[in-house]
Amino acid sequence: MKKYFVIGNPINHSLSPKLHNYWLKENNIDAIYDKKKIDAKDLQTIISEVKEKKIEGINVTVPFKKAVIPFLDKLSPEAEQTQSVNTIILTNNILVGHNTDISGFTRAIKDLNFNIEGKKIFILGAGGVVPSIIFALNKMNVSEIIISNRTRQKADDLKSQFKIINVIDWGNIPKFDMIINATSLGLNNETLNFNFSEVGDNKLFYDVIYNPSETNFLKEGKKLGNQSENGKLMFMYQASVSFKLWHGVEPKININTLKLLEND
Ligand code: ATR
């Protein structure tokens, strides 16, 4: 039976196996998708197993999206430009790294009732998924991208990768049309210590986190009269693009798949 894995550390929270196994069954594909917690020293071995066809494909999550790159033969243009890989596949005996977070985010935004073109975007955080979000926003022709991260250096490093962004100190709130929480704050119901009371309404509060489905950040945005959206669709879409790359079939996203991501 064909084997697929999502690798990361931590990995326990990952809902990718649930979703991929559901789609495998729905499409009558004889394969299994599992999660594997690994350390950086294990990367080379597990990726070589794809080359040896012991594993058919790998999804990569925090903190290895960049670290896998030296072990691959080739990157898709999007993976190359973001230096971020979340999907590995063997194509004509060549190990290729793809980035499906970009189309995941893009499709999720397009599904919303929010015209993003020409808008001012404020991103909190500078972790693994942020290069993909910046890349996608830039392609969607936003007018400005401002980044703030607790550890300023990480945001400054992003600035050298993406000249178009502006970096501001943690704690400051600029004028924006859309704010994205790309930090891990909220996963355990923590609250960001920001006072959003002056930001006004009719903004979009977007959280990359989908579990819990409504973080305190989203609750606060909503309370102030803003649109709020969690990362569920982004997660679904990135998974569906990986699935299509591996299996050649576009899996269905519907009420049943959305239900799979609800709290156990
Ligand atoms: P990684 O940084 O390994 O890629 P991540 O989950 O993608 O991991 O990113 C975590 C993000 O949440 C980072 O931007 C992190 O800020 P630092 O770079 O300063 O660590 C942010 N984060 C995590 N805990 C935070 C906290 N208590 N306050 C503010 N930001 C926090």
mmCIF file of C-alpha atoms and ligand atoms in Angstrom:
data_model
loop_
_atom_site.group_PDB
_atom_site.id
_atom_site.type_symbol
_atom_site.label_atom_id
_atom_site.label_comp_id
_atom_site.label_asym_id
_atom_site.label_seq_id
_atom_site.Cartn_x
_atom_site.Cartn_y
_atom_site.Cartn_z
ATOM 1 C CA MET A 1 0.000 0.000 0.000
ATOM 2 C CA LYS A 2 1.244 3.481 -0.883
ATOM 3 C CA LYS A 3 2.373 5.529 2.111
ATOM 4 C CA TYR A 4 2.211 9.270 2.697
ATOM 5 C CA PHE A 5 3.338 11.261 5.737
ATOM 6 C CA VAL A 6 3.165 14.693 7.247
ATOM 7 C CA ILE A 7 6.391 15.439 9.110
ATOM 8 C CA GLY A 8 6.937 18.138 11.725
ATOM 9 C CA ASN A 9 7.664 18.805 15.373
ATOM 10 C CA PRO A 10 5.283 19.016 17.165
ATOM 11 C CA ILE A 11 2.950 17.020 14.944
ATOM 12 C CA ASN A 12 0.280 15.751 17.289
ATOM 13 C CA HIS A 13 -2.114 18.602 16.446
ATOM 14 C CA SER A 14 -2.009 17.921 12.702
ATOM 15 C CA LEU A 15 -5.366 17.193 11.120
ATOM 16 C CA SER A 16 -3.812 16.378 7.743
ATOM 17 C CA PRO A 17 -4.056 12.571 8.248
ATOM 18 C CA LYS A 18 -7.785 12.816 9.005
ATOM 19 C CA LEU A 19 -8.440 14.863 5.887
ATOM 20 C CA HIS A 20 -6.182 12.979 3.468
ATOM 21 C CA ASN A 21 -7.393 9.558 4.649
ATOM 22 C CA TYR A 22 -10.997 10.709 4.185
ATOM 23 C CA TRP A 23 -10.243 11.802 0.613
ATOM 24 C CA LEU A 24 -8.250 8.612 -0.134
ATOM 25 C CA LYS A 25 -11.250 6.521 0.879
ATOM 26 C CA GLU A 26 -13.702 8.732 -0.996
ATOM 27 C CA ASN A 27 -11.630 8.387 -4.179
ATOM 28 C CA ASN A 28 -11.008 4.635 -3.730
ATOM 29 C CA ILE A 29 -7.256 5.098 -3.603
ATOM 30 C CA ASP A 30 -5.352 2.283 -1.915
ATOM 31 C CA ALA A 31 -3.004 4.344 0.252
ATOM 32 C CA ILE A 32 -2.513 5.494 3.813
ATOM 33 C CA TYR A 33 -1.489 8.883 5.216
ATOM 34 C CA ASP A 34 0.125 9.142 8.655
ATOM 35 C CA LYS A 35 1.902 11.710 10.798
ATOM 36 C CA LYS A 36 5.486 11.428 11.976
ATOM 37 C CA LYS A 37 7.242 13.521 14.599
ATOM 38 C CA ILE A 38 10.857 13.909 13.599
ATOM 39 C CA ASP A 39 14.014 15.812 14.529
ATOM 40 C CA ALA A 40 16.115 17.787 12.050
ATOM 41 C CA LYS A 41 18.689 14.976 11.988
ATOM 42 C CA ASP A 42 16.057 12.573 10.588
ATOM 43 C CA LEU A 43 15.182 14.723 7.561
ATOM 44 C CA GLN A 44 17.705 13.248 5.151
ATOM 45 C CA THR A 45 16.701 9.657 5.904
ATOM 46 C CA ILE A 46 12.977 10.171 5.563
ATOM 47 C CA ILE A 47 13.317 12.168 2.355
ATOM 48 C CA SER A 48 15.615 9.516 0.864
ATOM 49 C CA GLU A 49 12.780 7.045 1.417
ATOM 50 C CA VAL A 50 10.751 8.987 -1.133
ATOM 51 C CA LYS A 51 13.553 8.601 -3.646
ATOM 52 C CA GLU A 52 13.657 4.864 -2.862
ATOM 53 C CA LYS A 53 9.862 4.746 -3.360
ATOM 54 C CA LYS A 54 9.271 3.436 0.147
ATOM 55 C CA ILE A 55 7.199 6.571 0.726
ATOM 56 C CA GLU A 56 5.143 8.141 -2.082
ATOM 57 C CA GLY A 57 4.851 11.665 -0.763
ATOM 58 C CA ILE A 58 5.488 13.918 2.218
ATOM 59 C CA ASN A 59 3.810 17.027 3.604
ATOM 60 C CA VAL A 60 6.130 19.207 5.628
ATOM 61 C CA THR A 61 5.049 21.428 8.480
ATOM 62 C CA VAL A 62 6.619 23.612 11.200
ATOM 63 C CA PRO A 63 9.584 23.915 11.669
ATOM 64 C CA PHE A 64 10.991 22.100 8.611
ATOM 65 C CA LYS A 65 9.553 23.931 5.575
ATOM 66 C CA LYS A 66 12.920 25.491 4.816
ATOM 67 C CA ALA A 67 15.149 22.827 6.335
ATOM 68 C CA VAL A 68 14.038 20.158 3.821
ATOM 69 C CA ILE A 69 15.292 22.163 0.839
ATOM 70 C CA PRO A 70 18.939 20.937 0.791
ATOM 71 C CA PHE A 71 17.709 17.343 0.495
ATOM 72 C CA LEU A 72 15.591 17.963 -2.621
ATOM 73 C CA ASP A 73 16.646 17.922 -6.306
ATOM 74 C CA LYS A 74 14.357 20.671 -7.530
ATOM 75 C CA LEU A 75 11.878 23.282 -6.311
ATOM 76 C CA SER A 76 8.715 24.609 -7.947
ATOM 77 C CA PRO A 77 8.981 28.340 -8.744
ATOM 78 C CA GLU A 78 6.755 29.200 -5.744
ATOM 79 C CA ALA A 79 8.798 27.039 -3.365
ATOM 80 C CA GLU A 80 11.960 28.592 -4.752
ATOM 81 C CA GLN A 81 10.773 32.152 -4.270
ATOM 82 C CA THR A 82 9.463 31.611 -0.757
ATOM 83 C CA GLN A 83 12.178 29.133 0.278
ATOM 84 C CA SER A 84 9.338 27.143 1.778
ATOM 85 C CA VAL A 85 8.286 23.586 0.915
ATOM 86 C CA ASN A 86 5.197 21.846 2.258
ATOM 87 C CA THR A 87 4.798 19.049 -0.308
ATOM 88 C CA ILE A 88 7.365 16.571 -1.611
ATOM 89 C CA ILE A 89 6.827 14.323 -4.597
ATOM 90 C CA LEU A 90 9.026 12.128 -6.798
ATOM 91 C CA THR A 91 8.564 13.104 -10.446
ATOM 92 C CA ASN A 92 10.587 11.185 -13.077
ATOM 93 C CA ASN A 93 12.955 10.128 -10.301
ATOM 94 C CA ILE A 94 13.524 13.740 -9.304
ATOM 95 C CA LEU A 95 12.643 14.839 -5.776
ATOM 96 C CA VAL A 96 10.562 17.980 -6.182
ATOM 97 C CA GLY A 97 9.505 20.395 -3.421
ATOM 98 C CA HIS A 98 6.255 22.300 -3.897
ATOM 99 C CA ASN A 99 4.564 25.035 -1.928
ATOM 100 C CA THR A 100 0.785 24.627 -1.789
ATOM 101 C CA ASP A 101 0.322 27.088 1.114
ATOM 102 C CA ILE A 102 0.373 29.917 -1.429
ATOM 103 C CA SER A 103 -2.565 28.646 -3.466
ATOM 104 C CA GLY A 104 -4.268 27.535 -0.237
ATOM 105 C CA PHE A 105 -4.220 31.081 1.094
ATOM 106 C CA THR A 106 -5.107 32.636 -2.278
ATOM 107 C CA ARG A 107 -8.133 30.412 -2.816
ATOM 108 C CA ALA A 108 -9.330 30.910 0.752
ATOM 109 C CA ILE A 109 -9.234 34.701 0.343
ATOM 110 C CA LYS A 110 -10.999 34.516 -3.024
ATOM 111 C CA ASP A 111 -13.853 32.596 -1.379
ATOM 112 C CA LEU A 112 -14.448 35.491 1.011
ATOM 113 C CA ASN A 113 -16.643 38.461 0.429
ATOM 114 C CA PHE A 114 -13.603 40.765 0.589
ATOM 115 C CA ASN A 115 -11.941 42.517 -2.317
ATOM 116 C CA ILE A 116 -8.279 42.461 -1.380
ATOM 117 C CA GLU A 117 -6.856 44.399 -4.337
ATOM 118 C CA GLY A 118 -5.292 47.707 -3.318
ATOM 119 C CA LYS A 119 -5.751 46.961 0.375
ATOM 120 C CA LYS A 120 -3.357 47.593 3.241
ATOM 121 C CA ILE A 121 -2.386 44.377 5.052
ATOM 122 C CA PHE A 122 -0.913 44.052 8.539
ATOM 123 C CA ILE A 123 0.665 40.694 9.445
ATOM 124 C CA LEU A 124 1.480 39.643 12.990
ATOM 125 C CA GLY A 125 4.228 37.017 13.127
ATOM 126 C CA ALA A 126 7.184 35.958 10.996
ATOM 127 C CA GLY A 127 7.045 32.158 11.260
ATOM 128 C CA GLY A 128 7.010 29.337 8.741
ATOM 129 C CA VAL A 129 3.860 30.252 6.816
ATOM 130 C CA VAL A 130 4.485 34.002 6.474
ATOM 131 C CA PRO A 131 6.691 33.924 3.329
ATOM 132 C CA SER A 132 3.863 32.107 1.521
ATOM 133 C CA ILE A 133 1.293 34.636 2.717
ATOM 134 C CA ILE A 134 3.464 37.577 1.597
ATOM 135 C CA PHE A 135 4.014 35.945 -1.804
ATOM 136 C CA ALA A 136 0.276 35.340 -2.252
ATOM 137 C CA LEU A 137 -0.710 38.854 -1.121
ATOM 138 C CA ASN A 138 1.773 40.399 -3.492
ATOM 139 C CA LYS A 139 0.330 38.394 -6.388
ATOM 140 C CA MET A 140 -3.155 39.582 -5.394
ATOM 141 C CA ASN A 141 -1.985 43.194 -5.812
ATOM 142 C CA VAL A 142 -2.435 44.516 -2.299
ATOM 143 C CA SER A 143 -1.143 48.062 -1.819
ATOM 144 C CA GLU A 144 1.016 47.541 1.267
ATOM 145 C CA ILE A 145 2.244 44.738 3.528
ATOM 146 C CA ILE A 146 3.338 45.635 7.048
ATOM 147 C CA ILE A 147 4.871 43.013 9.323
ATOM 148 C CA SER A 148 5.412 42.966 13.046
ATOM 149 C CA ASN A 149 7.017 40.186 15.019
ATOM 150 C CA ARG A 150 7.873 39.835 18.704
ATOM 151 C CA THR A 151 11.443 39.006 17.683
ATOM 152 C CA ARG A 152 12.080 41.904 15.312
ATOM 153 C CA GLN A 153 15.105 40.251 13.671
ATOM 154 C CA LYS A 154 12.920 37.569 12.089
ATOM 155 C CA ALA A 155 10.733 40.239 10.475
ATOM 156 C CA ASP A 156 13.862 42.083 9.281
ATOM 157 C CA ASP A 157 15.107 38.816 7.734
ATOM 158 C CA LEU A 158 11.823 38.602 5.801
ATOM 159 C CA LYS A 159 12.399 42.153 4.599
ATOM 160 C CA SER A 160 15.655 41.095 2.969
ATOM 161 C CA GLN A 161 13.761 38.287 1.220
ATOM 162 C CA PHE A 162 10.755 40.471 0.247
ATOM 163 C CA LYS A 163 11.823 44.064 -0.328
ATOM 164 C CA ILE A 164 8.208 45.221 -0.679
ATOM 165 C CA ILE A 165 7.281 44.704 2.983
ATOM 166 C CA ASN A 166 7.554 47.228 5.798
ATOM 167 C CA VAL A 167 8.537 46.174 9.290
ATOM 168 C CA ILE A 168 7.317 47.868 12.459
ATOM 169 C CA ASP A 169 8.028 47.251 16.146
ATOM 170 C CA TRP A 170 5.928 44.723 18.030
ATOM 171 C CA GLY A 171 3.079 46.432 19.860
ATOM 172 C CA ASN A 172 2.430 49.173 17.274
ATOM 173 C CA ILE A 173 -0.748 49.108 15.216
ATOM 174 C CA PRO A 174 -0.699 50.838 11.827
ATOM 175 C CA LYS A 175 -3.759 51.708 9.711
ATOM 176 C CA PHE A 176 -4.888 48.582 7.853
ATOM 177 C CA ASP A 177 -7.760 47.003 5.926
ATOM 178 C CA MET A 178 -6.885 43.421 6.821
ATOM 179 C CA ILE A 179 -4.967 42.045 9.783
ATOM 180 C CA ILE A 180 -3.578 38.503 9.783
ATOM 181 C CA ASN A 181 -2.606 36.655 12.920
ATOM 182 C CA ALA A 182 0.187 34.359 11.768
ATOM 183 C CA THR A 183 1.589 33.809 15.258
ATOM 184 C CA SER A 184 0.899 30.676 17.243
ATOM 185 C CA LEU A 185 -0.796 32.787 19.925
ATOM 186 C CA GLY A 186 -4.352 31.562 20.204
ATOM 187 C CA LEU A 187 -3.703 27.859 19.739
ATOM 188 C CA ASN A 188 -4.106 27.482 23.497
ATOM 189 C CA ASN A 189 -6.590 30.303 23.958
ATOM 190 C CA GLU A 190 -3.941 32.894 24.737
ATOM 191 C CA THR A 191 -4.696 36.535 24.012
ATOM 192 C CA LEU A 192 -2.560 38.931 21.988
ATOM 193 C CA ASN A 193 -1.895 41.992 24.119
ATOM 194 C CA PHE A 194 -3.004 44.502 21.507
ATOM 195 C CA ASN A 195 -5.615 47.178 21.925
ATOM 196 C CA PHE A 196 -7.622 47.138 18.719
ATOM 197 C CA SER A 197 -10.298 49.595 19.909
ATOM 198 C CA GLU A 198 -8.991 52.354 17.612
ATOM 199 C CA VAL A 199 -8.798 50.348 14.385
ATOM 200 C CA GLY A 200 -12.383 51.037 13.349
ATOM 201 C CA ASP A 201 -14.791 48.609 11.715
ATOM 202 C CA ASN A 202 -15.248 46.975 8.310
ATOM 203 C CA LYS A 203 -11.797 45.442 8.440
ATOM 204 C CA LEU A 204 -10.995 41.787 7.922
ATOM 205 C CA PHE A 205 -9.531 39.928 10.883
ATOM 206 C CA TYR A 206 -7.937 36.730 9.563
ATOM 207 C CA ASP A 207 -6.387 34.051 11.737
ATOM 208 C CA VAL A 208 -4.230 31.304 10.268
ATOM 209 C CA ILE A 209 -5.261 29.150 13.244
ATOM 210 C CA TYR A 210 -8.358 26.983 12.673
ATOM 211 C CA ASN A 211 -8.402 25.039 15.904
ATOM 212 C CA PRO A 212 -9.873 26.615 18.048
ATOM 213 C CA SER A 213 -12.197 27.876 15.335
ATOM 214 C CA GLU A 214 -12.528 31.271 16.984
ATOM 215 C CA THR A 215 -9.415 32.612 18.709
ATOM 216 C CA ASN A 216 -9.616 35.568 21.092
ATOM 217 C CA PHE A 217 -8.119 37.635 18.274
ATOM 218 C CA LEU A 218 -11.084 36.821 16.021
ATOM 219 C CA LYS A 219 -13.595 37.333 18.850
ATOM 220 C CA GLU A 220 -12.168 40.780 19.506
ATOM 221 C CA GLY A 221 -12.255 41.740 15.812
ATOM 222 C CA LYS A 222 -15.865 40.633 15.539
ATOM 223 C CA LYS A 223 -16.892 42.477 18.684
ATOM 224 C CA LEU A 224 -15.569 45.689 17.137
ATOM 225 C CA GLY A 225 -17.745 45.231 14.038
ATOM 226 C CA ASN A 226 -15.266 43.565 11.704
ATOM 227 C CA GLN A 227 -15.410 40.544 9.426
ATOM 228 C CA SER A 228 -13.533 37.567 10.880
ATOM 229 C CA GLU A 229 -12.239 34.398 9.279
ATOM 230 C CA ASN A 230 -10.170 31.459 10.519
ATOM 231 C CA GLY A 231 -7.578 29.386 8.637
ATOM 232 C CA LYS A 232 -9.813 26.393 7.964
ATOM 233 C CA LEU A 233 -10.257 26.975 4.231
ATOM 234 C CA MET A 234 -6.610 27.802 3.757
ATOM 235 C CA PHE A 235 -5.746 24.485 5.372
ATOM 236 C CA MET A 236 -8.302 22.626 3.225
ATOM 237 C CA TYR A 237 -7.120 24.159 -0.001
ATOM 238 C CA GLN A 238 -3.404 23.613 0.630
ATOM 239 C CA ALA A 239 -4.238 19.968 1.378
ATOM 240 C CA SER A 240 -6.364 19.634 -1.756
ATOM 241 C CA VAL A 241 -3.566 20.979 -3.971
ATOM 242 C CA SER A 242 -1.109 18.475 -2.417
ATOM 243 C CA PHE A 243 -3.652 15.693 -2.962
ATOM 244 C CA LYS A 244 -4.025 16.670 -6.618
ATOM 245 C CA LEU A 245 -0.238 16.693 -7.097
ATOM 246 C CA TRP A 246 0.085 13.187 -5.669
ATOM 247 C CA HIS A 247 -3.055 11.504 -6.958
ATOM 248 C CA GLY A 248 -4.084 13.558 -9.988
ATOM 249 C CA VAL A 249 -7.593 14.045 -8.593
ATOM 250 C CA GLU A 250 -9.014 17.215 -7.120
ATOM 251 C CA PRO A 251 -10.698 16.143 -3.859
ATOM 252 C CA LYS A 252 -14.013 17.603 -2.722
ATOM 253 C CA ILE A 253 -14.218 20.315 -0.104
ATOM 254 C CA ASN A 254 -17.667 20.356 1.453
ATOM 255 C CA ILE A 255 -19.551 20.291 4.724
ATOM 256 C CA ASN A 256 -18.255 16.777 5.505
ATOM 257 C CA THR A 257 -14.599 17.704 5.104
ATOM 258 C CA LEU A 258 -15.109 20.928 7.063
ATOM 259 C CA LYS A 259 -16.666 18.860 9.871
ATOM 260 C CA LEU A 260 -13.526 16.713 10.063
ATOM 261 C CA LEU A 261 -11.624 19.725 11.340
ATOM 262 C CA GLU A 262 -13.932 20.433 14.241
ATOM 263 C CA ASN A 263 -12.673 19.774 17.747
ATOM 264 C CA ASP A 264 -12.551 16.103 18.643
HETATM 265 P P1 ATR B 1 8.512 29.065 13.602
HETATM 266 O O1 ATR B 1 8.845 30.431 14.156
HETATM 267 O O2 ATR B 1 9.357 27.961 14.153
HETATM 268 O O3 ATR B 1 8.380 29.028 12.118
HETATM 269 P P2 ATR B 1 5.702 29.262 13.803
HETATM 270 O O4 ATR B 1 4.695 28.527 14.640
HETATM 271 O O5 ATR B 1 5.527 29.253 12.335
HETATM 272 O O6 ATR B 1 7.097 28.705 14.201
HETATM 273 O O7 ATR B 1 5.797 30.778 14.260
HETATM 274 C C1 ATR B 1 5.516 31.168 15.501
HETATM 275 C C2 ATR B 1 5.212 32.664 15.444
HETATM 276 O O8 ATR B 1 4.434 33.018 16.581
HETATM 277 C C3 ATR B 1 6.459 33.532 15.496
HETATM 278 O O9 ATR B 1 6.239 34.697 14.737
HETATM 279 C C4 ATR B 1 6.573 33.829 16.994
HETATM 280 O O10 ATR B 1 7.265 34.995 17.319
HETATM 281 P P3 ATR B 1 8.852 34.939 17.624
HETATM 282 O O11 ATR B 1 9.520 34.926 16.278
HETATM 283 O O12 ATR B 1 9.124 36.141 18.411
HETATM 284 O O13 ATR B 1 9.098 33.652 18.395
HETATM 285 C C5 ATR B 1 5.117 34.018 17.337
HETATM 286 N N1 ATR B 1 4.851 33.834 18.764
HETATM 287 C C6 ATR B 1 4.831 32.666 19.439
HETATM 288 N N2 ATR B 1 4.546 32.894 20.756
HETATM 289 C C7 ATR B 1 4.390 34.243 20.873
HETATM 290 C C8 ATR B 1 4.099 35.118 21.985
HETATM 291 N N3 ATR B 1 3.899 34.640 23.230
HETATM 292 N N4 ATR B 1 4.009 36.451 21.746
HETATM 293 C C9 ATR B 1 4.202 36.938 20.510
HETATM 294 N N5 ATR B 1 4.480 36.180 19.423
HETATM 295 C C10 ATR B 1 4.577 34.850 19.606
#
